[in-house]
Each structure stands twice: as C-alpha cells, then as structure tokens.
PDB file of C-alpha atoms in Angstrom:
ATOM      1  CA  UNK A1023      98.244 131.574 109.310  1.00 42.00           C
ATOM      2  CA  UNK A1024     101.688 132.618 110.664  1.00 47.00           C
ATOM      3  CA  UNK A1025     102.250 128.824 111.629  1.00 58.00           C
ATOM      4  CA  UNK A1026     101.713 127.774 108.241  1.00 56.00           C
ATOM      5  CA  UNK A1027     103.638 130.551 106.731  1.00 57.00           C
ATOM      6  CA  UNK A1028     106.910 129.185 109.146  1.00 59.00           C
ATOM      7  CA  UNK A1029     106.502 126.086 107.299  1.00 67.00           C
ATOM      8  CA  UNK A1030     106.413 126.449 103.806  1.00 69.00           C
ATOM      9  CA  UNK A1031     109.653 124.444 103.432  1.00 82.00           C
ATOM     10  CA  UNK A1032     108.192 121.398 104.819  1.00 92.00           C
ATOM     11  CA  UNK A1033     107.359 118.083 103.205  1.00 97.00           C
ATOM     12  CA  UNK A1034     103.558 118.337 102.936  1.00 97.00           C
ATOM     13  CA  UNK A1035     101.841 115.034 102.750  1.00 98.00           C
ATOM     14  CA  UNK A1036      98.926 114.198 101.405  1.00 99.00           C
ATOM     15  CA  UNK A1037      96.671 110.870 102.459  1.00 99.00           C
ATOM     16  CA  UNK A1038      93.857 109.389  99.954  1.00 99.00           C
ATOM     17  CA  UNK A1039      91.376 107.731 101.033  1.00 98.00           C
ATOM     18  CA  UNK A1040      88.026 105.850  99.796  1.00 96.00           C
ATOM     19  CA  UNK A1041      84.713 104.278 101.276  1.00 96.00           C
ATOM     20  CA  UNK A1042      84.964 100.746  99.591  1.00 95.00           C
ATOM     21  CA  UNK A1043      83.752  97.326 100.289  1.00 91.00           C
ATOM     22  CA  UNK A1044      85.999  95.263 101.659  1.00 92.00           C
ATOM     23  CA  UNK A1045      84.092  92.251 102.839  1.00 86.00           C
ATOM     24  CA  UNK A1046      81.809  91.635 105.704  1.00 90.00           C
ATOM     25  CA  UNK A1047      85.012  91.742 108.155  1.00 94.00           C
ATOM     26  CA  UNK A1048      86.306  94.614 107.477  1.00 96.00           C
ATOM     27  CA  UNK A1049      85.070  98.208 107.514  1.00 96.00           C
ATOM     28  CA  UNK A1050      84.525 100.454 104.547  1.00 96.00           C
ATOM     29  CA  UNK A1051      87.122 102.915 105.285  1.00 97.00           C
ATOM     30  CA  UNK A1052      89.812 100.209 105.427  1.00 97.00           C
ATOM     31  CA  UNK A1053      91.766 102.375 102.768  1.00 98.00           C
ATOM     32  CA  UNK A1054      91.791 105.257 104.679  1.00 98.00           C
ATOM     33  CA  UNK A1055      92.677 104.336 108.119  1.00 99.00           C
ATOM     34  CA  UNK A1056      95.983 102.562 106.375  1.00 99.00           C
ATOM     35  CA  UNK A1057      96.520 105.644 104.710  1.00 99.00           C
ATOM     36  CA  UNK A1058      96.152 107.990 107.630  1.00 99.00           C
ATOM     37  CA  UNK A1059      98.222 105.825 109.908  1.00 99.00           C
ATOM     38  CA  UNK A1060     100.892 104.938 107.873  1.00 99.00           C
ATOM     39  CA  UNK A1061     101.360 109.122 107.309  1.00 99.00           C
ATOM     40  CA  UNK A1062     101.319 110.034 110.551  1.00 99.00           C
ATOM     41  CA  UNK A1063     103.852 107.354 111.474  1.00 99.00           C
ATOM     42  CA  UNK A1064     106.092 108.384 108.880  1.00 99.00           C
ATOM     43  CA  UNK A1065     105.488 112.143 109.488  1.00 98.00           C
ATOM     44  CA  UNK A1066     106.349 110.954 113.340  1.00 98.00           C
ATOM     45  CA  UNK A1067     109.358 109.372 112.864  1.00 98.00           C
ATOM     46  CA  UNK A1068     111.081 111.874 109.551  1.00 97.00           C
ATOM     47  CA  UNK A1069     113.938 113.769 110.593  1.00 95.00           C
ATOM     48  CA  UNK A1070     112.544 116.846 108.694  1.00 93.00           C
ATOM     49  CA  UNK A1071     109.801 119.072 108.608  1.00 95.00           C
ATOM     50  CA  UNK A1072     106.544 117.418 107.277  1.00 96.00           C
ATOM     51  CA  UNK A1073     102.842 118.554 107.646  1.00 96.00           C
ATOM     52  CA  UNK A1074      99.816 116.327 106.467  1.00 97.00           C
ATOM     53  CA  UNK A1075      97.184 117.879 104.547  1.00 97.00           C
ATOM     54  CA  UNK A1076      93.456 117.478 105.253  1.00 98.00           C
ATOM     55  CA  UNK A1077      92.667 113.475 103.532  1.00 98.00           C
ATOM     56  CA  UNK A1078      91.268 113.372 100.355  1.00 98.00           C
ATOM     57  CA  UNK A1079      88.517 110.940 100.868  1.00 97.00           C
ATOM     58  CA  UNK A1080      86.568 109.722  97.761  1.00 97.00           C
ATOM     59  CA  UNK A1081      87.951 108.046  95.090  1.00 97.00           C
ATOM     60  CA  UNK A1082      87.440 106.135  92.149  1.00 96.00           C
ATOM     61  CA  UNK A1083      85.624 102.287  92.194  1.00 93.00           C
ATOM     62  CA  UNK A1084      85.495 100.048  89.113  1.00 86.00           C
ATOM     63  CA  UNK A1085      85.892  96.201  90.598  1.00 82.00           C
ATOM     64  CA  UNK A1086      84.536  96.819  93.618  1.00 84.00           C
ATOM     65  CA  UNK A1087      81.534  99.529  92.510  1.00 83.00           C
ATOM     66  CA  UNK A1088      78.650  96.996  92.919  1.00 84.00           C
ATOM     67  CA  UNK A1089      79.598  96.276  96.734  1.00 84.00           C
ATOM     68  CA  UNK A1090      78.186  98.031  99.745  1.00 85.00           C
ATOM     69  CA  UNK A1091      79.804 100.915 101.360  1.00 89.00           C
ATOM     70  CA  UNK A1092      81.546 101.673  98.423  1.00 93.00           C
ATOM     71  CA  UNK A1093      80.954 105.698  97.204  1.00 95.00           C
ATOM     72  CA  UNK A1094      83.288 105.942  94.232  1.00 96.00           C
ATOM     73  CA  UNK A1095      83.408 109.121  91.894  1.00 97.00           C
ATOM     74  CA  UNK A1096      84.146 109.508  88.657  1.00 97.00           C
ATOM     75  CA  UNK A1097      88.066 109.593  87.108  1.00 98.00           C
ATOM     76  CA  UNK A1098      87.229 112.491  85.569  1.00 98.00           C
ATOM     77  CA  UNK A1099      85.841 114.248  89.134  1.00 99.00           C
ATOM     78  CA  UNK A1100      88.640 112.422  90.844  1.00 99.00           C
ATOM     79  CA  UNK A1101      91.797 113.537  88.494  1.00 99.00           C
ATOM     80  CA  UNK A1102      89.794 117.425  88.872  1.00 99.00           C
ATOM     81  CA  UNK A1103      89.799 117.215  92.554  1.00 99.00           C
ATOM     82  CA  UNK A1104      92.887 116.139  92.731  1.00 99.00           C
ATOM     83  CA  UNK A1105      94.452 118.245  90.450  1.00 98.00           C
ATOM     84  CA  UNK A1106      92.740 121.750  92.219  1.00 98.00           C
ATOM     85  CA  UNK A1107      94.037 120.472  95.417  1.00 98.00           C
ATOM     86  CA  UNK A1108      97.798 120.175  94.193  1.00 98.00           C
ATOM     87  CA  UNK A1109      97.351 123.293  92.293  1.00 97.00           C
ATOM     88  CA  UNK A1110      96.164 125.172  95.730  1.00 96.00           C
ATOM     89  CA  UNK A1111      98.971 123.406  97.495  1.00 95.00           C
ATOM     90  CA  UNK A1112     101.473 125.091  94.851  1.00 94.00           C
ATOM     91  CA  UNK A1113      99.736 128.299  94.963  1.00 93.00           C
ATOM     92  CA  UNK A1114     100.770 128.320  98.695  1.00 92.00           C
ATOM     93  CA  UNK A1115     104.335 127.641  98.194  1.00 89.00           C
ATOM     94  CA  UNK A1116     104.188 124.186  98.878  1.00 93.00           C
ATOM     95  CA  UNK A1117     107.531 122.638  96.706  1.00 94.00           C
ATOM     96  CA  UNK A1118     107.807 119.050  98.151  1.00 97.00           C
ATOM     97  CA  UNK A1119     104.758 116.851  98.596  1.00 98.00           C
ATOM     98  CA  UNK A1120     104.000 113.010  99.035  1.00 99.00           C
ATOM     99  CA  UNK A1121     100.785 111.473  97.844  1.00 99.00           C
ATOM    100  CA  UNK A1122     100.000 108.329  99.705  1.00 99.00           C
ATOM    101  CA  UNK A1123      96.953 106.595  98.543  1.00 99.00           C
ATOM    102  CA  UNK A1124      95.210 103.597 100.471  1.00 98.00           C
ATOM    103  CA  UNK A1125      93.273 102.274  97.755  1.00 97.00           C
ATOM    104  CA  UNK A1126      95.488 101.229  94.812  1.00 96.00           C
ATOM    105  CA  UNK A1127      92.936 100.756  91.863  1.00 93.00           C
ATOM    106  CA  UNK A1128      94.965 101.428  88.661  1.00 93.00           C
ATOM    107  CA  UNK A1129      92.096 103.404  87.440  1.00 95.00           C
ATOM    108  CA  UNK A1130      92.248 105.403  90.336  1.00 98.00           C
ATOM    109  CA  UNK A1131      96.090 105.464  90.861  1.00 98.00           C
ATOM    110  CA  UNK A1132      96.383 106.842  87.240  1.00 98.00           C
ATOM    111  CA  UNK A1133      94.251 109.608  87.939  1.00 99.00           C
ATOM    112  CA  UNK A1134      96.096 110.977  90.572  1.00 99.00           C
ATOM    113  CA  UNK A1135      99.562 110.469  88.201  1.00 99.00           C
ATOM    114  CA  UNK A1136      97.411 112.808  85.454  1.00 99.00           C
ATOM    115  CA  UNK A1137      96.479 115.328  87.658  1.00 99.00           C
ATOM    116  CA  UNK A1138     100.345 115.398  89.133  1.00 99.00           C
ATOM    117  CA  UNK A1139     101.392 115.585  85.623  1.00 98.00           C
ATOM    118  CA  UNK A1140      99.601 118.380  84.647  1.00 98.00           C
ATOM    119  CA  UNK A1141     100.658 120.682  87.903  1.00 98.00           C
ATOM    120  CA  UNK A1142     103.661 119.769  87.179  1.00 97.00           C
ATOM    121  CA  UNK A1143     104.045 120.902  83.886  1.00 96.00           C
ATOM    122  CA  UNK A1144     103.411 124.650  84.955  1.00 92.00           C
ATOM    123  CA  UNK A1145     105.391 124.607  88.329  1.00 93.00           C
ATOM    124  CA  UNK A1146     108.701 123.188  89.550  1.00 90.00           C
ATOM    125  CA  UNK A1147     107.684 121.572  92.199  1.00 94.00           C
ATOM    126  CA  UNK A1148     107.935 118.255  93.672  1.00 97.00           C
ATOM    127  CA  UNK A1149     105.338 115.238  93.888  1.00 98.00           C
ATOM    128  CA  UNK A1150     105.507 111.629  95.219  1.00 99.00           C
ATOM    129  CA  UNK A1151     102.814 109.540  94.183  1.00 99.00           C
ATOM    130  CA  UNK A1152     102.731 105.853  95.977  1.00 99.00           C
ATOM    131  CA  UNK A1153     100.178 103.603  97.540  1.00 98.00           C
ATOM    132  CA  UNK A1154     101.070 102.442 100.581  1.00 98.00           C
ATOM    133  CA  UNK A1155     100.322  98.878  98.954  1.00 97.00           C
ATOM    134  CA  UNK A1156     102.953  98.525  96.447  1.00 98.00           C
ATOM    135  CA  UNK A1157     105.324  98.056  99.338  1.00 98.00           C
ATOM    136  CA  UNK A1158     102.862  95.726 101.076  1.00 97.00           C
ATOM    137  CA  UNK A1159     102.394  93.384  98.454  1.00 96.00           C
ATOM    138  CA  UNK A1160     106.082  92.942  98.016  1.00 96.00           C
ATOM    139  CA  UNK A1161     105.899  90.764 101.298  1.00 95.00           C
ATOM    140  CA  UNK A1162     104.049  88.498  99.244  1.00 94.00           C
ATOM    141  CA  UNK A1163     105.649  85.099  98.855  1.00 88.00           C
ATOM    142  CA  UNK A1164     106.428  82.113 100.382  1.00 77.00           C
ATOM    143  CA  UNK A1165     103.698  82.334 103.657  1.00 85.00           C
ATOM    144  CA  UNK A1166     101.305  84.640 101.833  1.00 91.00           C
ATOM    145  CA  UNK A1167     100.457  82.995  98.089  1.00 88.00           C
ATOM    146  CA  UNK A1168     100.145  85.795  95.443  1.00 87.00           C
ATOM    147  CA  UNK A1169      96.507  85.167  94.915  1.00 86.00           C
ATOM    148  CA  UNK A1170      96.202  87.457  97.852  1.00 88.00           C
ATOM    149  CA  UNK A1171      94.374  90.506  97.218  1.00 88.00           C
ATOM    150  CA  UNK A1172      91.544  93.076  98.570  1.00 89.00           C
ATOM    151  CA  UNK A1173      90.505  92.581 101.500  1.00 90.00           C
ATOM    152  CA  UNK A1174      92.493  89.208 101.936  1.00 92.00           C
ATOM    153  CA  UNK A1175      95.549  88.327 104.588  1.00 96.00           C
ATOM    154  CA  UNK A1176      97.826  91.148 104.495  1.00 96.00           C
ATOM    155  CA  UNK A1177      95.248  93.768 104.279  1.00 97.00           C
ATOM    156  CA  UNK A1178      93.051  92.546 107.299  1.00 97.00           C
ATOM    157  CA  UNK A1179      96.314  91.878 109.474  1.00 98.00           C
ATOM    158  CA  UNK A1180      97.110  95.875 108.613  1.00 98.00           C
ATOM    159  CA  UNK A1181      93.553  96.518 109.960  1.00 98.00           C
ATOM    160  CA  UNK A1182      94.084  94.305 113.240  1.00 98.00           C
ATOM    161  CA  UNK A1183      97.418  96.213 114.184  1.00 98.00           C
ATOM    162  CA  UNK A1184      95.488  99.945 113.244  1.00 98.00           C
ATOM    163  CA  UNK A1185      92.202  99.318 114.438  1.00 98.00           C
ATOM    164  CA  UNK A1186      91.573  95.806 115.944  1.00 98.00           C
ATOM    165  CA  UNK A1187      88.110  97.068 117.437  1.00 97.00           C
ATOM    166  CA  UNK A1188      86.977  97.293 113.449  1.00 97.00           C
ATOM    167  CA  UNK A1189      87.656  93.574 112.156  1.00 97.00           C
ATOM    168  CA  UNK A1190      84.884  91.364 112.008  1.00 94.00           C
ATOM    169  CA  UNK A1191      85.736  87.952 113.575  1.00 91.00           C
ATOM    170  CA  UNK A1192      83.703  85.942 111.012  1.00 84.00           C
ATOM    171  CA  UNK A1193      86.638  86.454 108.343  1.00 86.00           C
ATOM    172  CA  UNK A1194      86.594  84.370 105.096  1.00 76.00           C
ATOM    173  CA  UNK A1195      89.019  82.769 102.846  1.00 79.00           C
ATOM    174  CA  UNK A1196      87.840  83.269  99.275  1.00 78.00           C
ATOM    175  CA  UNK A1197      89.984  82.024  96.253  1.00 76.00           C
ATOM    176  CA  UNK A1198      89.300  84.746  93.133  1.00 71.00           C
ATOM    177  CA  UNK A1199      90.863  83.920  90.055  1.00 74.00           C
ATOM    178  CA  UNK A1200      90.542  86.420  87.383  1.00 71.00           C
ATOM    179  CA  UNK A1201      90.613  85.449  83.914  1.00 78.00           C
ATOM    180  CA  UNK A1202      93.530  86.339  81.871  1.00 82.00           C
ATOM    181  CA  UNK A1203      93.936  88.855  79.988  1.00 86.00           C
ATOM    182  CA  UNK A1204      89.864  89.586  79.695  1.00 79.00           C
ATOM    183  CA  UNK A1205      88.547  93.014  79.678  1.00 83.00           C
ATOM    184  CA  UNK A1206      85.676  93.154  82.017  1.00 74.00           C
ATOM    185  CA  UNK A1207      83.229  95.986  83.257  1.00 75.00           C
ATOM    186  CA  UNK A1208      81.571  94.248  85.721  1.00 73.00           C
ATOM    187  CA  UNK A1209      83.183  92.177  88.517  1.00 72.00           C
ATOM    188  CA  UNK A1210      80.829  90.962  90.578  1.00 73.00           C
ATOM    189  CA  UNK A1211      81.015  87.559  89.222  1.00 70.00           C
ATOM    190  CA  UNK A1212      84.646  87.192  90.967  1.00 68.00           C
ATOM    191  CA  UNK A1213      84.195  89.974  93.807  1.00 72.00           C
ATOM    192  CA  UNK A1214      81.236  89.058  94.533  1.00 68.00           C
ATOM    193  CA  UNK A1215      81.767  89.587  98.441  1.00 74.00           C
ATOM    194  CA  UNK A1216      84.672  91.897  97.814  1.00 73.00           C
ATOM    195  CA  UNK A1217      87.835  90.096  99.318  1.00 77.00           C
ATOM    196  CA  UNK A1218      90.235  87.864  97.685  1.00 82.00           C
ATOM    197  CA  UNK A1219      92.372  85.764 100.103  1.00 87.00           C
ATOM    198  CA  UNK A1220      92.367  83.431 103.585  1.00 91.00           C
ATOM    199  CA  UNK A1221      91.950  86.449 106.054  1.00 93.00           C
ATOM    200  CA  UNK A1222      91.412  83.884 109.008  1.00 93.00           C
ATOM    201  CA  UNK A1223      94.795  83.252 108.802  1.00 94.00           C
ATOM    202  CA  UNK A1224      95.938  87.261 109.255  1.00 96.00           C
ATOM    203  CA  UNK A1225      96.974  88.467 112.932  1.00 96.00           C
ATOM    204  CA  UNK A1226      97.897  91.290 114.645  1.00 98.00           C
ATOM    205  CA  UNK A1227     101.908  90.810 114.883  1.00 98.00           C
ATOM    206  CA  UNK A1228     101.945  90.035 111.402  1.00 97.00           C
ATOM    207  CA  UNK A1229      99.786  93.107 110.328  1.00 98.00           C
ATOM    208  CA  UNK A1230     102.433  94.879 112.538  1.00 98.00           C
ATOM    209  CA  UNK A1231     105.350  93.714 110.730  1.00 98.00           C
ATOM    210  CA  UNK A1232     103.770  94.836 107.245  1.00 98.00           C
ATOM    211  CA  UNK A1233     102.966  97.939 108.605  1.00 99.00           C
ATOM    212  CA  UNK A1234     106.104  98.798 109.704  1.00 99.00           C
ATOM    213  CA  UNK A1235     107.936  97.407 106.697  1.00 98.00           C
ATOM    214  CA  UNK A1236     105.368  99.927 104.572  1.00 99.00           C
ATOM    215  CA  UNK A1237     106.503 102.584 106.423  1.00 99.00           C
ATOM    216  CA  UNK A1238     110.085 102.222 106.822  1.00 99.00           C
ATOM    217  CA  UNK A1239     110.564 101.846 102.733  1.00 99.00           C
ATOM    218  CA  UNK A1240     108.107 105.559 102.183  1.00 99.00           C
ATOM    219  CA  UNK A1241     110.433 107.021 105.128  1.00 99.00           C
ATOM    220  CA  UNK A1242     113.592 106.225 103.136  1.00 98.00           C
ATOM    221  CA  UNK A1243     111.905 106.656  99.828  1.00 98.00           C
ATOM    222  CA  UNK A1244     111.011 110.599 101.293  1.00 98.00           C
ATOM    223  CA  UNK A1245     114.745 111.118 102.494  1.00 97.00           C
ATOM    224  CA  UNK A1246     116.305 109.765  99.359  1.00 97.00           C
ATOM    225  CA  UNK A1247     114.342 111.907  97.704  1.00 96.00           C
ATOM    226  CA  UNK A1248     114.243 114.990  99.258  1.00 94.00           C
TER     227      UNK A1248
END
C-alpha cells in the first residue's frame, strides 16, 4: 500500500484486451498480447513515472462473434466495467491515465470513449483512449494494400515479433471485401474464418518494425500530453 501511495503522480496505464478469433494461425488472445507488450515497452522506455494496471480482458465482439475463441460481452457490461474501473482508479488519486486497447472494434472502442466521458464529467482528471492499431494501420500503403485487416499481414507479423512460438505456420491469404455502405448484423458471410489479408507474406522483422513504430508514436503521444 505505501508503494502505491508513493506513486499517485504517475501515469497509470491501462491495457484492454479480448479472446477473439483471429484465424486458425493465430491465437485467440492476439489482442491482448499486443496490448500488454506494447505497454510495457512504452512504460519501459518513458522518462516518467508510469504504472500499468491489472488488463482488462473481455470485450465487446460484433464481426467476429460467430468465430471460435471469441468470448465477447455486452457494450452495455463492457462501457459498466469500464467505467467502475476508471471511477476506482480516480477514487485512488489516479489524475493521468492511458487506455490502450488491442482490439479496435468501433463498437467496442466507443464504449470505452462513453465510459471515459462520463468519469470525466465528475472529476478533472486525465484519460487517453487509443488502440494500439490506429498507429499500425497507418503503415498501410504501398507494400501492405489497404484491404488488410484482422488477422491479416501486419497483425500476424506483430504476433511473430511478440510471440513467434504462437503463430500457426499454415497462414492464409483471404481477400474480404465488405459491401459498401450496408448495415449488417451478421458477418460470417465475409469473416467467415476471421482474417482478412495475405498473412504468408508477414515476418518477424517486419512485425518488429510496426511494433516499434506503434510504440514510439503512444510514447510521444504520452509526453506531449502529459
């Protein structure tokens, strides 16, 4: 207790997780070994005080619900969760924390941005809310097409530089094209194996350069910040 009490004026972080199908190659708790790492990394390598908070892992599923190993709860359970955990944080003096989520779902992103919300609109503190992938999708372009999504190149070559012994070597390529602008319920017509992208073309070095790229932009994102 006296630890924690010595570092009330640290950044607390906060990593989401989620057990989600993410193909046959990769494991279910792709989203939260990303989030873990790339936390502890940054946590490593700020030059201020941080502490990570015990992962939050369940989240909420829509596209991916019908796959196995994914264990998705509601956005009403998720946004309460969330929001009693923030709360709790802020009853303990906590002023400056970082949410970094490894699943991005909107669905699920936009939960955690209501619960944030509404702690913030009785306390002055701080909250960052990110997912580690919308800096990893920015390295989308020219050698990875745009098509590529869950599961796909840039998130099993994150996987191979985290935890190699995980990956599956059978690893598809799987072309999903959604169609636009249709509101659907049930994906499993276009997820049905729950990846979207060539992931026999990902490797290690290059999940090694996204990783650190991801990490780099929340470390200066945290000290512009705070």
């Amino acid at each position: 207790m006296t630890e924690i009490e010595n570092e009330k004026d640290s950044i607390l972080f906060l990593p989401v997780g989620i057990s989600e199908g993410h193909g046959k190659h990769l494991p279910a708790g792709t989203d939260t070994f990303q989030a873990e790492y790339v936390v502890e990394e940054v946590c490593r390598r700020l030059d201020k005080p941080t502490l990570i908070a015990p992962t939050l892992n369940y989240g909420y599923c829509r596209a991916t619900r019908h796959l196995s190993g994914t264990l998705s709860i509601s956005f009403d359970s998720l946004k309460s969760v969330a929001f009693d955990i923030l709360k709790s944080l802020n009853d303990q003096c906590f002023g400056k924390i970082v949410i970094v989520s490894g699943h991005a779902g909107s669905s699920h992103m936009t939960a955690l941005k209501l619960a944030a919300e509404e702690v913030l609109e009785k306390s002055d503190i701080e909250i960052l809310l990110l997912s580690d992938y919308d800096y990893a999708y920015e390295l989308k372009g020219e050698d990875v097409p745009s098509t590529d999504g869950h599961g796909g190149e840039i998130e099993t070559a994150r996987l191979l530089d985290i935890r190699e012994d995980l990956v599956g070597k059978d690893r598809p390529d799987t072309e999903v094209k959604y169609p636009s602008f249709k509101v659907m319920v049930d994906y499993s017509e276009y997820l049905s194996d729950g990846m979207r992208g060539n992931a026999r073309k990902a490797t290690k070095e290059e999940g090694r350069e996204i990783n650190e790229y991801v990490i780099e932009k929340i470390i200066n994102l945290v000290e512009d910040t705070f």
